Amino acid sequence: MIPFNYKDLYYKSTTQRDIIVLDGVNYSISNVKLIGDCYVDGNVFGTAVARQLEFTIDNSIDIEEKEFEYRTQIKDENTFRTISLGNFIVTEVEPNDTTTLNRVVAMDYMLKTNIPYQSDLNYSTDITLLQVLQELCTKCGLTLDTLDFANKNFIVDSNQFNEGELAREVLQAIAQITGTIATIKYNNHLALICPNDVTTTSLVLDKSKYITAEIKRNTNPINILTIQLDDNIEGENTTLRDEESIAIYGENRLVITNNPFAYTEEKREALITALFDKVKGFEYKAFEMKLQGLPFLEICDKIQVKDMNNTSYNSYVFRYEYTSPDGLHSYIQAPSIIKAEVEYENIAGAYDRARRTEIWVDKANQTINTLVNNVMDITNDTTGMDTIELENCLEGYVVNFTIYGNNEVFSGLTPSDTLTPSNTLTPKGSSLLHIYSLNRIDSESKEWEIGSFGTQIGYNKFVHAEGLIITIPKEKLTDRNIYISVESKNYAVGDVRGYNNGLPVFSQTFMSDTPVQEASYEISQEDFEEITEIEVMFYGCRVDRKDTTTIYYKPIEVSNLAEMKPMLTCTTTRQPYARYNDYTIDLGVTEPLRFINEVVRDKLVIENNNATITRKIRVDEYGNLVERETPLVQNLGYAYVYLVEGNNYIDILEYQAICYARWVIVNEFTNTFATSVELESSITQMANSINLQVMKKVNNDEIIARINMAVLNKDEVEVPDDINNSIIQISADKIQIDSKKFHLTPDGQIKATAGYLANWNIEENKLTTEGYSTFIPSELDYKLLESYIRGNSELSNLQMYLYDLNDDNVLNVLDLVLMRNIINGTEQSTKRVHR
Amino acid sequence: MVFLRHNNFEFKNILSENYNIQEDIYDVLATETMADGSVRRNYGILPKTTIKIKFGRLNASDMTTYMSHFENNEGTYTYFSPKSNSTKTAIFYVEKPENSIVYADDSSKEYGEFEVTLKQIGVVS
């Protein structure tokens, strides 16, 4: 418990300092940032987010992967008051190249839940949700503070988490179905907090306590709760409504989707009432506030915010970032979702098995013939400086590539009046991205000619010789000396090995501690007499060459130079790497991406083959960097990063900056199922159409069923061009249509009671030609069509239909020729028109 | 009375009214105006002292000696503290002086008055 009088110290100018207690010893730390959060994807219920602590510390202190207590201190007269903010575990230590300080990132005890979940409970007895949570805490080494919560006595009859889920995912599922937020308190204990249960206001924040406050809209109270299996399955949801509230505020729903504890209707019925009682009426005032950091405020604390007119609003601390010792750079937030309707939706990662089981068991004999929905999100991401490596890529476009501003990246060179260019001047100002891959070339053994100066091995765009083995028979050697020379920007390491008919005789590494470019080895007389062949194996050799347009030879030489003997032959038994998919794109950015702090910084994002820059920072008239009130989004237009299968690299030429990339990885399902990324891509890239695909693939690119549909927007009065030119395509092994007057049976029979088929008018029990006539074009029609094809005039929808004389859905010169022939009487019109 | 000492060397020839010292000033890490108009600051932990000293004319030999004690960017100096009426020792950053020549011939030189500023960067542990 934090003494109340300590809090007062934060309401005036402060002198703060921070320490950690590591193995019982106090160490000073600086540049501290403490980040708390419980708001994820527009939702607070069911979240379990670790607090993150970042700071710098002297690099003489061994802190890697260690646990420590974090204490912040504030000066009170001539003494410092201490507040303990709990224990943290180090996850990252980053050395600084120019100082003796390390940058450290640590997480609170929520990190302990990042372990595979295992349960030893006997589910044949009446195991409650509380017992599941208690066992989870025991296994994670956590103390549970909250023993009373909604649905705590719900009977869990089986373990739904046995497919390698993390304990964190189980905790999230429990928090979700109990209407709570899982968080680690400053006493290091796990708490499940229901915001509606927090009745005490921790603090009143008036204008004397904040620098700026953006007080946003009120979220509307939750008045509908739905627990559902999947929004695609009708009837698999259970809903409770508060009609009185709906009449006043309209519908504001909380949707819990695919919670593993609620996988049957019976279970949903059992869970929903207590859950609704907890979340019903939940509302808050959204706000964002810059202020002196108040570390005694914890996640989900209730606060009262007073605006400039002293009007009070109730809200919560859902997100904060405290800094120290410069505490005035802190902020707290209760973010709000953009949509008018408050809709929360959680999709827990562990629902799949339970959901599928019910579909198979309960739906097998009904009209839904098992929804084929094995959609997986199989992506990977990475963050790095300058050049980043994307491992195990599936061929296709990168999902997301982001460059974060640092005031340097894409900054141009501004020459002064007195600048005299030299030959070595490297111009800045480009915004080039270099994308390439390092993949093995087709595997095959190859005979290499050894010239008088040894083996010369080279490829066009050769960059890597890892795994290269050169075998030389003893009879090709003239003496006991082996010379290795590598023209490499980096280094080469490897072994020289001698064999007697395949049995090892000696092995010598030609690099010891430091990388070498040249080495020699003298085989002893004794070994030389015994061997029948030698092997030179490179297990690390990298030749980075930016110039990939020139055929380049001789990166590696292996020779036996003593007698400069002519022409030897050796065999490479493993293949070197070759670079391909090598290209450069210019983003056309001329203004640097700027940086104030890790929250306020510009970024460039390539997504969906489009590049945008979000500029959060501007330069004021004095040259200072100032945060924009509204970020400026610049659309750079079409840009792509195409990856080939294997490892790919993205390199920002000329600059260094932090980059992030997310890509689809090759996985065991690549050839069987489409990934959700592919699905997402196909939806987002089509502006007014929906592409529904049943996801199971037969081969790499064959899909057994597909429906392509184009739809009109509400405000589209006329049919847009892209729909006129579109196609509705239904592809499946069997298609069945049942309508009032038309039936198509799965075995291909057509039953129609009305319509028009091959020039025949279909009526009840008869086919006639009555009511229809054949369209005979005139010279005027010909001129109109010709003018349309030339792009000089428009046609009505009826004309578009009539002039499409060959019925290929395209008006072109073929229709024009056909029309001329029909007018001349050399061909007959088959175009039917209703009288 | 010694106002400034470095490595047991006592600086003399300080001009009258030219030993200027500002003691125990805290760094301001951040300044913000709150919504009600009041101003808040975050201060650094270590109080800092700044000393400005002006020396009188020196001959070439003395000047070489004096300048050798301001050669490094940072150093430990002992100074007189009017606030505590005693001497204190701390680590200072040295703002190098500008030197001017008053007189010079083949055998001797005389240098003009010069000013040195010492800014505290640490304490002696």
Short mmCIF file of C-alpha atoms in Angstrom, two decimals, chain A residues 234-443:
data_model
loop_
_atom_site.label_atom_id
_atom_site.label_comp_id
_atom_site.label_asym_id
_atom_site.label_seq_id
_atom_site.Cartn_x
_atom_site.Cartn_y
_atom_site.Cartn_z
CA GLU A 234 -26.50 -19.52 -37.09
CA GLY A 235 -28.07 -20.71 -33.87
CA GLU A 236 -24.77 -21.21 -32.07
CA ASN A 237 -25.08 -18.21 -29.86
CA THR A 238 -26.69 -17.32 -26.56
CA THR A 239 -27.76 -13.76 -25.86
CA LEU A 240 -29.07 -11.73 -22.93
CA ARG A 241 -30.47 -8.23 -23.39
CA ASP A 242 -31.27 -5.30 -21.11
CA GLU A 243 -34.30 -3.92 -22.95
CA GLU A 244 -34.66 -0.93 -20.64
CA SER A 245 -31.14 0.25 -21.39
CA ILE A 246 -31.52 -0.53 -25.09
CA ALA A 247 -34.57 1.75 -25.23
CA ILE A 248 -32.47 4.64 -23.93
CA TYR A 249 -29.00 4.05 -25.43
CA GLY A 250 -29.63 1.72 -28.35
CA GLU A 251 -27.90 -1.61 -28.71
CA ASN A 252 -24.37 -1.85 -27.31
CA ARG A 253 -23.15 -5.37 -27.27
CA LEU A 254 -20.32 -7.38 -25.85
CA VAL A 255 -19.69 -10.42 -28.01
CA ILE A 256 -17.63 -13.28 -26.64
CA THR A 257 -16.67 -15.53 -29.49
CA ASN A 258 -15.23 -19.03 -29.35
CA ASN A 259 -14.44 -19.13 -25.68
CA PRO A 260 -13.14 -22.63 -24.96
CA PHE A 261 -15.22 -22.95 -21.78
CA ALA A 262 -18.45 -22.17 -23.66
CA TYR A 263 -18.44 -24.68 -26.45
CA THR A 264 -21.96 -26.08 -26.03
CA GLU A 265 -25.28 -24.36 -25.70
CA GLU A 266 -25.69 -25.82 -22.22
CA LYS A 267 -22.42 -24.29 -21.12
CA ARG A 268 -23.21 -20.94 -22.69
CA GLU A 269 -26.54 -20.91 -20.85
CA ALA A 270 -24.77 -21.72 -17.59
CA LEU A 271 -22.17 -18.98 -18.03
CA ILE A 272 -24.07 -16.08 -19.49
CA THR A 273 -26.21 -14.88 -16.56
CA ALA A 274 -23.41 -14.28 -14.06
CA LEU A 275 -21.25 -12.77 -16.79
CA PHE A 276 -24.00 -10.40 -17.90
CA ASP A 277 -24.54 -9.27 -14.30
CA LYS A 278 -20.86 -8.26 -14.18
CA VAL A 279 -20.55 -6.41 -17.47
CA LYS A 280 -24.05 -4.95 -17.80
CA GLY A 281 -23.97 -1.18 -17.80
CA PHE A 282 -20.18 -0.94 -18.15
CA GLU A 283 -19.29 2.46 -19.58
CA TYR A 284 -16.54 5.02 -19.19
CA LYS A 285 -15.34 8.36 -20.42
CA ALA A 286 -12.56 8.03 -22.95
CA PHE A 287 -9.65 10.38 -22.38
CA GLU A 288 -5.97 10.93 -22.99
CA MET A 289 -3.92 12.94 -20.58
CA LYS A 290 -0.36 14.21 -20.46
CA LEU A 291 0.75 14.73 -16.90
CA GLN A 292 3.38 14.18 -14.24
CA GLY A 293 3.73 10.41 -13.97
CA LEU A 294 1.76 9.03 -11.04
CA PRO A 295 3.22 5.58 -10.45
CA PHE A 296 0.81 4.84 -7.62
CA LEU A 297 -2.00 4.62 -10.19
CA GLU A 298 -2.43 1.04 -11.40
CA ILE A 299 -4.22 -0.48 -14.36
CA CYS A 300 -7.99 -0.43 -13.96
CA ASP A 301 -7.90 2.11 -11.13
CA LYS A 302 -11.04 4.23 -11.18
CA ILE A 303 -10.41 7.94 -11.52
CA GLN A 304 -12.42 11.10 -11.88
CA VAL A 305 -11.38 13.53 -14.58
CA LYS A 306 -12.31 17.21 -14.33
CA ASP A 307 -12.22 19.32 -17.45
CA MET A 308 -11.33 23.02 -17.63
CA ASN A 309 -14.86 23.91 -16.48
CA ASN A 310 -14.58 21.56 -13.51
CA THR A 311 -17.15 19.17 -14.97
CA SER A 312 -16.41 15.68 -13.64
CA TYR A 313 -16.30 12.42 -15.58
CA ASN A 314 -15.75 8.88 -14.32
CA SER A 315 -13.22 6.76 -16.06
CA TYR A 316 -10.44 4.21 -15.62
CA VAL A 317 -6.71 3.93 -16.15
CA PHE A 318 -6.53 1.46 -19.03
CA ARG A 319 -3.14 2.46 -20.38
CA TYR A 320 -0.19 4.45 -19.04
CA GLU A 321 3.40 5.28 -19.70
CA TYR A 322 5.34 6.70 -16.78
CA THR A 323 8.78 8.20 -17.26
CA SER A 324 11.40 9.04 -14.67
CA PRO A 325 13.24 11.19 -13.68
CA ASP A 326 11.55 13.37 -16.34
CA GLY A 327 8.11 12.41 -15.05
CA LEU A 328 6.40 15.30 -16.85
CA HIS A 329 6.66 13.32 -20.08
CA SER A 330 4.16 10.72 -18.89
CA TYR A 331 0.60 10.01 -19.98
CA ILE A 332 -2.42 7.95 -19.00
CA GLN A 333 -5.35 6.94 -21.17
CA ALA A 334 -8.69 5.28 -21.35
CA PRO A 335 -8.78 4.73 -25.12
CA SER A 336 -12.05 4.41 -26.94
CA ILE A 337 -13.05 2.44 -29.96
CA ILE A 338 -13.96 4.36 -33.09
CA LYS A 339 -17.26 2.65 -33.84
CA ALA A 340 -20.44 4.17 -32.46
CA GLU A 341 -21.59 0.78 -31.33
CA VAL A 342 -19.54 -0.69 -28.55
CA GLU A 343 -18.75 -4.15 -29.68
CA TYR A 344 -16.06 -6.20 -28.04
CA GLU A 345 -14.99 -9.39 -29.58
CA ASN A 346 -12.36 -11.77 -28.33
CA ILE A 347 -11.17 -14.73 -30.23
CA ALA A 348 -9.14 -16.85 -27.89
CA GLY A 349 -6.32 -18.78 -29.49
CA ALA A 350 -7.36 -22.07 -28.02
CA TYR A 351 -10.90 -22.49 -29.23
CA ASP A 352 -10.36 -24.36 -32.43
CA ARG A 353 -10.43 -27.91 -31.20
CA ALA A 354 -13.50 -27.47 -29.03
CA ARG A 355 -15.38 -25.66 -31.74
CA ARG A 356 -14.63 -28.19 -34.42
CA THR A 357 -15.61 -31.07 -32.18
CA GLU A 358 -19.06 -29.68 -31.68
CA ILE A 359 -19.57 -29.07 -35.36
CA TRP A 360 -18.68 -32.62 -36.16
CA VAL A 361 -20.77 -34.15 -33.41
CA ASP A 362 -23.84 -31.98 -33.49
CA LYS A 363 -24.01 -30.85 -37.05
CA ALA A 364 -22.94 -33.93 -38.93
CA ASN A 365 -26.37 -34.89 -40.12
CA GLN A 366 -27.81 -31.45 -40.61
CA THR A 367 -27.72 -29.08 -43.53
CA ILE A 368 -24.40 -27.57 -42.63
CA ASN A 369 -22.06 -30.24 -43.85
CA THR A 370 -19.14 -29.33 -41.64
CA LEU A 371 -17.86 -25.89 -42.30
CA VAL A 372 -14.45 -26.24 -43.82
CA ASN A 373 -12.69 -23.52 -42.00
CA ASN A 374 -9.16 -24.55 -41.25
CA VAL A 375 -7.91 -21.03 -41.57
CA MET A 376 -4.65 -20.42 -39.81
CA ASP A 377 -2.65 -17.30 -39.20
CA ILE A 378 0.82 -18.54 -40.01
CA THR A 379 3.04 -15.52 -40.07
CA ASN A 380 6.25 -14.43 -38.50
CA ASP A 381 7.61 -11.01 -37.74
CA THR A 382 10.90 -9.44 -36.88
CA THR A 383 12.40 -6.10 -35.96
CA GLY A 384 15.92 -5.01 -36.73
CA MET A 385 18.25 -2.24 -37.78
CA ASP A 386 19.06 -1.43 -41.37
CA THR A 387 19.00 -4.96 -42.83
CA ILE A 388 16.45 -7.44 -41.60
CA GLU A 389 16.26 -11.12 -42.35
CA LEU A 390 12.92 -12.73 -43.08
CA GLU A 391 13.31 -16.43 -42.51
CA ASN A 392 11.35 -19.26 -44.08
CA CYS A 393 9.19 -17.05 -46.29
CA LEU A 394 6.32 -18.29 -48.37
CA GLU A 395 6.51 -16.77 -51.84
CA GLY A 396 4.35 -13.68 -52.07
CA TYR A 397 4.12 -10.10 -50.95
CA VAL A 398 5.26 -9.03 -47.50
CA VAL A 399 2.29 -8.54 -45.18
CA ASN A 400 3.70 -5.47 -43.49
CA PHE A 401 6.98 -3.63 -43.72
CA THR A 402 7.49 -0.59 -41.51
CA ILE A 403 10.38 1.85 -41.14
CA TYR A 404 10.36 3.91 -37.96
CA GLY A 405 11.65 7.46 -37.93
CA ASN A 406 14.86 8.44 -36.18
CA ASN A 407 15.47 11.91 -37.73
CA GLU A 408 18.16 10.38 -39.95
CA VAL A 409 16.40 7.96 -42.23
CA PHE A 410 15.68 9.54 -45.64
CA SER A 411 17.27 12.83 -44.58
CA GLY A 412 18.67 14.45 -47.66
CA LEU A 413 22.04 16.10 -48.06
CA THR A 414 21.81 19.87 -48.08
CA PRO A 415 25.00 21.15 -49.65
CA SER A 416 26.40 24.40 -48.32
CA ASP A 417 27.47 27.23 -50.61
CA THR A 418 31.10 26.40 -50.03
CA LEU A 419 30.85 22.67 -50.54
CA THR A 420 33.39 21.25 -52.95
CA PRO A 421 32.39 17.76 -54.03
CA SER A 422 35.10 15.16 -53.81
CA ASN A 423 35.35 11.83 -55.55
CA THR A 424 34.51 10.04 -52.35
CA LEU A 425 31.44 12.06 -51.54
CA THR A 426 28.50 9.72 -51.05
CA PRO A 427 25.28 11.50 -51.84
CA LYS A 428 22.40 11.00 -49.48
CA GLY A 429 18.79 11.61 -50.19
CA SER A 430 17.77 8.35 -51.81
CA SER A 431 15.07 6.19 -50.29
CA LEU A 432 16.07 2.87 -51.78
CA LEU A 433 15.08 -0.49 -50.41
CA HIS A 434 17.13 -3.45 -51.50
CA ILE A 435 15.32 -6.78 -51.39
CA TYR A 436 17.13 -10.03 -52.02
CA SER A 437 17.19 -13.65 -51.01
CA LEU A 438 19.95 -16.08 -50.27
CA ASN A 439 18.82 -19.49 -51.32
CA ARG A 440 20.52 -22.62 -52.49
CA ILE A 441 20.79 -23.05 -56.21
CA ASP A 442 19.54 -26.33 -57.65
CA SER A 443 21.39 -29.10 -55.95
#
